[in-house]
Amino acid sequence: MNLVTTLFYTFIFIAAGAALCMLFVKNIFYAALLLMACLLSVAGIFILSNSEFLAATQIMIYAGGVLVLIIFGLMLTAKISGKPLHIGHQNVIPGTLVGLAFLGVLIYSYSSLVLDLPSGIQPTGNSVNVIGILLMTDFVLPFEVSGILLLTSLIGAAITASSFSSKK
Amino acid sequence: MNLQNQLQWILDSTTFIGAELILLLGMIILLVSGLIFKRDVNFFFHAIAFLTLLTSAIIVIIDWPENPVRLFNGMIRYDDFSSYLKILIDLGGLLTILLSRNKIQKKKPEYFLLLIAIILGAHWLVMSMNFVMVLLSLEMISLSSYVLVGFGFDKKGAEGSLKYFLFGSVATAVMIFGLSLLYGMSGTLDFSTNKFVSTLLEQKSPLVLIGGLMTLSGFLFKIVAAPLHLWAADVYESAPTPVVAFLSVVPKLAGFGVLIKFTLAINLFGQSPYNWQVILGTISMLSLTIGNFSALWQTNPKRMMAYSSIAQSGFLLVGLTCLSISGIHAILFYASIYLLMNFLTFLIIQQFELDHTSPTIPSLAGLGRKFPFQSIAMGIGLISLVGFPITAGFTAKFFLFSSLWEAFSQSGKPILIVLFVFGLANMVVSLFYYLKMPYYLFLKEPPSEKPIPATIPLWENLLSAFLVVLLLVLFFQPALLMGWINRINFVL
Amino acid sequence: MQHLISYLIFLPIIAALLALFVPAVHQKVFRILALSVSFLQFLLMFLIFQVYSTTGKSFQLIEKASWITLDLGSWGVFKAEYFVGLDGLSLIMVLLSVLILFIAVLSSWNNEKNTKGYFILLLVLNGAILGSFCAMDLLLFYLFFEFMLLPMYFLIGIWGGPRREYASIKFFLYTLLGSILILIVIIGLYSSVKEPGAGVQVVHTFNMEYMKDSGNYISGSVLNYSEPWIIGPWSARLWAFLFLFIGFAIKLPMVPLHTWLPDAHVEAPTAISVVLAALLLKIGGYGLARLAYPVFPDGAVYFSWFVGLMGLISIIYGALNALASKDLKRLIAYSSVSHMGFVLLGLASGTIEGISGAIYQMFSHGILSAMLFLLAGVIYDRTNSRIIENYSGLSSVMKNYTAFIIIAFFASMGLPGFSGFIAEIMILFGAFKSNSLNTLLPEWMAVTATLGLILGAAYYLWTIQRMFFGPLSVKVQGDLRDLDYREYTMLIPLAFIALLFGVYPQPLLDIINPFAHALANTVTQFVKIH
Amino acid sequence: MTANLAQDSIVFYTALAALLLPLLSFTISISVANRYSWTVSLIAPFLLLLSFLSACFVLLHVSKETSLHSQITWFTLGDDEITFGFLLDTRTVLMMVVVSCISFLVHLYSTGYMAEDTSIQRYFAMLGFFTFSMMGIVMANNLLMIFFFWELVGFSSYQLIGFWNDRPSAAAAATKAFIINRIGDAGFLVGIMILWTYGGSLTIDQINIANIPSSYLTLAGICIFCGVIGKSAQFPLFTWLPDAMEGPTPVSALLHAATMVAAGVFLLVRTYFLFMPDVLMLVASVGAITSIIGTIGALLQYDIKKILAYSTISQLGLMVMGIGAGDPFASELHLYTHAFFKAGLFLCAGSIIHVLHQASRQKTLDVQDIRNMGGLAKLMPVTFLASLIMAGGLAGIPLSAGFLSKDAILTGLLQGEIIFLFIGFSISILTVVYAFRLIWFTFLAKDSLPEYIQREQVSDPALMMRIVTVILAIASLWLMISWSPIDFNGWVSHYAQKKVIINSALITGTSAIIILLTGLAAYFYFKDKTLNKKTANTMFRNFDFDLLYKKIIVTPSLNLSNGTQTIDQKWIDGLLHLAAYSQVALAHFMGWWDKSIIDGSVNGLAIVARGTGSITRSFSSGKIQSYILWSMLGLIIFILWILF
Amino acid sequence: MNASQSILLLAALLFSIGLMIVFIKRNAIMILLGIELMFNSANLNLIAFNQSQPFLVDGQIFALFIIIVAVCEAAVGIAIILRAYHYYHSAIPDHVSELKEKN
């Protein structure tokens, strides 16, 4: 077991562990931090899986963007109400059962899956280059559309967050 | 293929997406003018939005494709099937703009911008042949819808918006997971290629099914079908009426556009080890039952129409269950008629809404005498929704069930005949609640003298008259539309 | 003389459209419009009789125009036509309709409540009824058939009695259920039948004439003759017959699918009761004779015993219920159930006597039930009560009314000299003969059916005895004046017709016979095959 | 056919006139306005006289060699034709004359009897209509036509019995008469169906030559006999006839004594060829039972009209028995004679009732009770004499026509079972007794008229009524059928019958002696007897047959009809409502599903959770998350369902 | 078990946990976190499957777009939650629940 492999499984365990902990923590702020830990280790897995560009995006957007946004919202909502960041549970049993059912079905399906994947990590060249070209050629339309999407959601978010009318 | 050719191809491709570019242009104009102009030039925004959609529709008609063309390296395909749906979508948008009264919406430019964004997303969605495009355009529709639902800017709207968002995001997440599984199984994102089909044929893993069903659930969310229908009633109740009218039609049409293609792909031309007809048939029956039976005891017209929307999706799914070309034609016809009758009904609901902000059905009692024209128009719309002669709703259901019968007589699968009888029986059930409104309008006496709602603008009456006439004409001459639809040569 | 039938059908519809634009305050305009439409239809009927030849076997005065032709690619061509024509069966029914609708307009002359809406709906109903009797294209027939429901629903629901809402909903649901069953078969038929002699492409047609010919069925289709699909215990063709039978039997109505009828009748205004009993019930019988029997003779043969039994049950059950009824209109409604049971029995026999008797009975019952409901309407008009117990000895104050009641009751119970007698005799003869001729019905059915005659006498005479004889005593308020001129103008022609065709039935039989012959032959052929 | 064609057609049209003149009378009578109602009592008898004369004309021109037969197609029934035609043979013509004659006389009588009634038009109209229908039965050449007129006769009977329909008893009697007749007619109709199906025709002479399977022939005979039972008031359907006396007395004379009830006998004679020996046995038995019942009834009754009604039942039973066990012609003969003397007796009774009624200060109805009469011979001598002659006819005293015809029946019975002969003789004896009783207590016994009768007003009725009774009395003498007072093979039998049964001197002698002796015995028996007024015989109600019918037929069928009504309203509609409710319930369930299961805390699973010992219970309603949960549950169920 | 399979298993785990969070946690923002987790599990899947085609980077690009979508979702989501909070003074979806089946 070399370093890379060790690192790989470490990331996996961190990610899994952080996610599991999210289920059990009562403080929403901790949950956000756990999510960040989880996402960062997923970024690690991406790096080890030869997807450096993706990993960078993951770290930048999630850690730098999404989570900040979420924590920001978290603070905003928690602060105004002045309530603790404590969160309650509900639907525990049925929710768990359904979740476990999905997990079970997926694991069952994976067990019969024959993936002709090369074992271990494949040290191949940098994929950033390829991705860059593809985004400008094959995937140019999705690329542009995602721009429109971002614009739209920006406007939508702005509208939603900014205008309030009478509190009926 | 070298880079040069690819770039050339991209340039060539752009010539085919004129309508979409116009929509984009409209969005930008609205955005900019919204910043520049004062907020009270509502008519201007109306006009811009209307013109944009009109131009887009005209361009789609002018550039009617003779042969399907794959654009942007197979990201989208430009064919008559999608063009037809695009026209319907644009029409839905136009009707929504006509429905959007001045008083109701503030923030006009943003409102229209988001409306057009949804239409643009719908355009992309019906053309898309690639999971990436499916995801992006679906999200474009969803995100704008979440915001639009809250455009009443009141408490209810905020709640509806939140519920819609939470439900929708989970549905999207599940769909994305499903897409990733399908990608893993097929090794391609382009679901119209041979590679997709041939690889999946070799795959024996149940992940194909799981991925397929998870992906399907994203589409089912969009078309409001069971079991992902639960959000509908709450959301429809909270949203402004034009938005409900819009949301009950346009995303549904777009969703069906992609659902049809996806279903045919995942069914692997009938060679799939899984019986997708049974799945679709069951979903259809579930939607029919849930929609119709839940609608029975509703007293809020919009909630009722939400369940009606679920049931109507069930009817549309009947056509999809056929998995045949005539079934698809029937769906297209039904969708066109559904567009007309649904908008007609919502138009009148909105007219009756004017004074009492959220009318219950019993509060409509006796209004038939005061508003004979509106009541009759609503009656015709609802009768059409039931599927009763002499409205085009009957013709649409007739074609739908004919194609189902045809599929049955060719394959003899029991699920089809079960669905056939089941669907027709549901027609009877639907009568109960659809006729509730005409029943109160005409047969019930008003409890006391009520304040008469404000006068209804002439052009709205003209619009409803136009829709009524269309519904009647398309009953007597379905060939006007069906002839056109029949020329659509659907290939995957 | 080219488009007589179209004029007949569309005259009222166009009039209804015109009436839409007349302001509602001019009540008289609507009455006169409706009356003049009916009158013009009368004239058209005269013209039609000039052209129609009773010796011609098949359809006459045919009008054909393409309506929907859709190329559905590999599936073939979807073809529905505007195809109307008259054969014996249709002509009888059209004649009856024109007559009854005229009476209905007269009968609703004094309507004050929302006159505009009322007459517009009546006119639309008029067109739909005539259309469904003339249509030879299945889709066209279904269109008119369905379209009758809506005006009827509103006519009962708005202008009806205290429980009108319940009655109208019940009426609507029952009949809609029936029409769904019919729709299933229509879809099945249209996809199984092709137009003969068309080119390479299969032309799916709704033409009822083509559906009768076993050669026009696409081989391998669900409803084909030679190898029909088996679904459950029966072949698809038998199922189709059963569905059609139930669908039309609801209209007829047949026990136990009849409970909408008493309610609808009791609640409906007089004119609507008249139309309902005289015409709408006939659509059921008409549909069986026009569609179910000729297109599915195999089903007719297979289920004949069942159909006959249901007819028999209807006869006796309806009569028993009439005996127990306390409301005059309810009594008449149940008597309709009983009388329409004869229609089923006659059809089930598959003999010429039975079939022509069934058609004759439809005509006769149309006339007589119209008369009965008009008479029930008279007493309701005077006192606002139809409860039999409230009256006694009416004959001493309303002499002529009593005379007409006696005529109508005796005619309805099958007194010789009135049309009902001829009809019931023919049906009973046919049903009895069936056993020795084509073995479709056992003889005991015809014998038992005579019980209906006895019970008929019982409930009618008992009613006369209670209401009209004995010392005068009326428990409700009201002006017990005798018939007025308007009522005479409605009743005398009806009584005269009932009498005329009871004494001299040949003119009607001349019209009916070719149809009955053809149908009986079709059925008999199938008896021989099996 | 020897007569030439022109003559034939004249005869035929005359016969048609005899048929249609009463119908004309009906039409005129019903359309005359109230103001001119007196014209009716002129026109109607006149038209009937014309009809009678026409019938006589036909009688002169038709003999057994020259019977006329003419028919046209009435309507086509499938491939076969139903004809409308007349068969004018001697039997028909004789019956035509009898019917039109008595009808004419009754019309004449009614002008007096009904003079004060206000609805005289309706009365004469229905009389005319009856005569028309009765002539129709007589003349018709096929069974369907007979049935046609048969029912019309029933209708006119209904109308005439219920003529005074403000009396509840009259209305009830009318209804009863019609319904009971309908029961018989239903049987008749079945018989016609059998003959149509297996005989291929309904014309009487066609059926005669048709080859019908014997089992069906037997059935057909029984069925047709059912019609006879109803119409001729045979056991067990005789109960309507005594009730029918609620009608005006001339009506009873015409319909319920002379003609209508005799139609059954006429039909039996007409279709005699259809009856197999077994059926004839049945016919004879029924006739015998009926005649016994009728006789006993007549012996026990006190109501003058009801005595006559029961005697009619008895005589009809005798005729039917005569057909069944003996010779049809004898019964036919008795039918003719009976028509005259019974009609006459009724009219005499009518005269008495009429006179007493007018003389009565109280408007009570017991003027028909013979216990309230007696000694009328002095007050109403003409009526007494006429009654005496006709009662003699009824009793079968020698020198009356009744003696001859009864003699013929008894002679005919010689051929059959001896029991029937015995019954025949017994009936004859008892007939003498009750006929004597009737005359004795009405006319000859001690005067028991109640006080409220003004005796000075009691006298013979109006001239017209007197004349009619006298004519009928004369027609009851032996000359009516034969020149010889001891041989019934007179001119009637020569005219009508080719085969003549031999007059048996033994029977003639025996019966003459027995009848005279009985008369003598009756005289001595009744001489000093008075009728007990106190024990008003209310117990005598048609031998309680009515009660029996009520118990086994009427009440059960009413209960049944109430039952079906319940089924209709409770079960069928109940089922419908149940379906509607269950639909609503299902809708509520769906709503509950949304509200409780999906919105709510998932109680079901929570219960499972509690069972598994979980601590956390979530009762708070988490809306949107539950929606999502349930949607995902749906998805996973789908996956699992398809996978496994 | 090779690396790809472990990634797949991790993805399945994250997906299920995400779902459970959505079902169980009574807070809208927490639900948002759960949804992000689910998005990520899809990304993991894509990367794992993309290993079998090392020269095609479709999976990676798809993952990239998924991240973009996630961002948009988060932005709009936070805005919507904030607005609901504005009206209801709570981020707990149960409290934001006036719309439901009446009676």
mmCIF file of N, CA, C and O in Angstrom, chain E residues 12-29:
data_model
loop_
_atom_site.group_PDB
_atom_site.id
_atom_site.type_symbol
_atom_site.label_atom_id
_atom_site.label_comp_id
_atom_site.label_asym_id
_atom_site.label_seq_id
_atom_site.Cartn_x
_atom_site.Cartn_y
_atom_site.Cartn_z
ATOM 1 N N ALA E 12 -22.532 6.266 -3.112
ATOM 2 C CA ALA E 12 -23.823 5.743 -2.652
ATOM 3 C C ALA E 12 -24.087 6.181 -1.226
ATOM 4 O O ALA E 12 -25.209 6.591 -0.878
ATOM 5 N N LEU E 13 -23.039 6.103 -0.396
ATOM 6 C CA LEU E 13 -23.202 6.484 1.003
ATOM 7 C C LEU E 13 -23.580 7.953 1.120
ATOM 8 O O LEU E 13 -24.519 8.321 1.833
ATOM 9 N N LEU E 14 -22.855 8.797 0.374
ATOM 10 C CA LEU E 14 -23.137 10.227 0.451
ATOM 11 C C LEU E 14 -24.562 10.522 -0.025
ATOM 12 O O LEU E 14 -25.283 11.324 0.566
ATOM 13 N N PHE E 15 -24.953 9.845 -1.080
ATOM 14 C CA PHE E 15 -26.297 10.063 -1.611
ATOM 15 C C PHE E 15 -27.341 9.721 -0.558
ATOM 16 O O PHE E 15 -28.260 10.499 -0.285
ATOM 17 N N SER E 16 -27.157 8.549 0.060
ATOM 18 C CA SER E 16 -28.152 8.126 1.048
ATOM 19 C C SER E 16 -28.170 9.077 2.230
ATOM 20 O O SER E 16 -29.237 9.451 2.725
ATOM 21 N N ILE E 17 -26.972 9.458 2.663
ATOM 22 C CA ILE E 17 -26.922 10.372 3.805
ATOM 23 C C ILE E 17 -27.592 11.696 3.432
ATOM 24 O O ILE E 17 -28.362 12.259 4.217
ATOM 25 N N GLY E 18 -27.307 12.143 2.222
ATOM 26 C CA GLY E 18 -27.950 13.381 1.769
ATOM 27 C C GLY E 18 -29.459 13.267 1.821
ATOM 28 O O GLY E 18 -30.161 14.139 2.342
ATOM 29 N N LEU E 19 -29.964 12.151 1.312
ATOM 30 C CA LEU E 19 -31.408 11.945 1.346
ATOM 31 C C LEU E 19 -31.927 11.958 2.777
ATOM 32 O O LEU E 19 -32.932 12.599 3.082
ATOM 33 N N MET E 20 -31.217 11.232 3.639
ATOM 34 C CA MET E 20 -31.681 11.150 5.025
ATOM 35 C C MET E 20 -31.704 12.523 5.668
ATOM 36 O O MET E 20 -32.629 12.858 6.401
ATOM 37 N N ILE E 21 -30.686 13.305 5.367
ATOM 38 C CA ILE E 21 -30.667 14.660 5.931
ATOM 39 C C ILE E 21 -31.891 15.422 5.467
ATOM 40 O O ILE E 21 -32.573 16.097 6.242
ATOM 41 N N VAL E 22 -32.177 15.271 4.175
ATOM 42 C CA VAL E 22 -33.350 15.965 3.640
ATOM 43 C C VAL E 22 -34.609 15.535 4.377
ATOM 44 O O VAL E 22 -35.472 16.336 4.704
ATOM 45 N N PHE E 23 -34.716 14.233 4.626
ATOM 46 C CA PHE E 23 -35.928 13.756 5.295
ATOM 47 C C PHE E 23 -35.998 14.199 6.745
ATOM 48 O O PHE E 23 -37.055 14.523 7.263
ATOM 49 N N ILE E 24 -34.843 14.152 7.397
ATOM 50 C CA ILE E 24 -34.875 14.155 8.856
ATOM 51 C C ILE E 24 -34.678 15.534 9.464
ATOM 52 O O ILE E 24 -35.371 15.913 10.410
ATOM 53 N N LYS E 25 -33.735 16.270 8.951
ATOM 54 C CA LYS E 25 -33.341 17.499 9.646
ATOM 55 C C LYS E 25 -34.401 18.575 9.495
ATOM 56 O O LYS E 25 -34.860 18.855 8.371
ATOM 57 N N ARG E 26 -34.747 19.167 10.597
ATOM 58 C CA ARG E 26 -35.814 20.164 10.558
ATOM 59 C C ARG E 26 -35.253 21.563 10.356
ATOM 60 O O ARG E 26 -35.397 22.430 11.196
ATOM 61 N N ASN E 27 -34.585 21.754 9.254
ATOM 62 C CA ASN E 27 -34.086 23.085 8.976
ATOM 63 C C ASN E 27 -33.825 23.201 7.488
ATOM 64 O O ASN E 27 -33.197 22.325 6.887
ATOM 65 N N ALA E 28 -34.303 24.281 6.899
ATOM 66 C CA ALA E 28 -34.214 24.402 5.449
ATOM 67 C C ALA E 28 -32.765 24.451 4.990
ATOM 68 O O ALA E 28 -32.405 23.860 3.960
ATOM 69 N N ILE E 29 -31.936 25.129 5.747
ATOM 70 C CA ILE E 29 -30.538 25.222 5.317
ATOM 71 C C ILE E 29 -29.854 23.877 5.424
ATOM 72 O O ILE E 29 -29.051 23.484 4.565
#
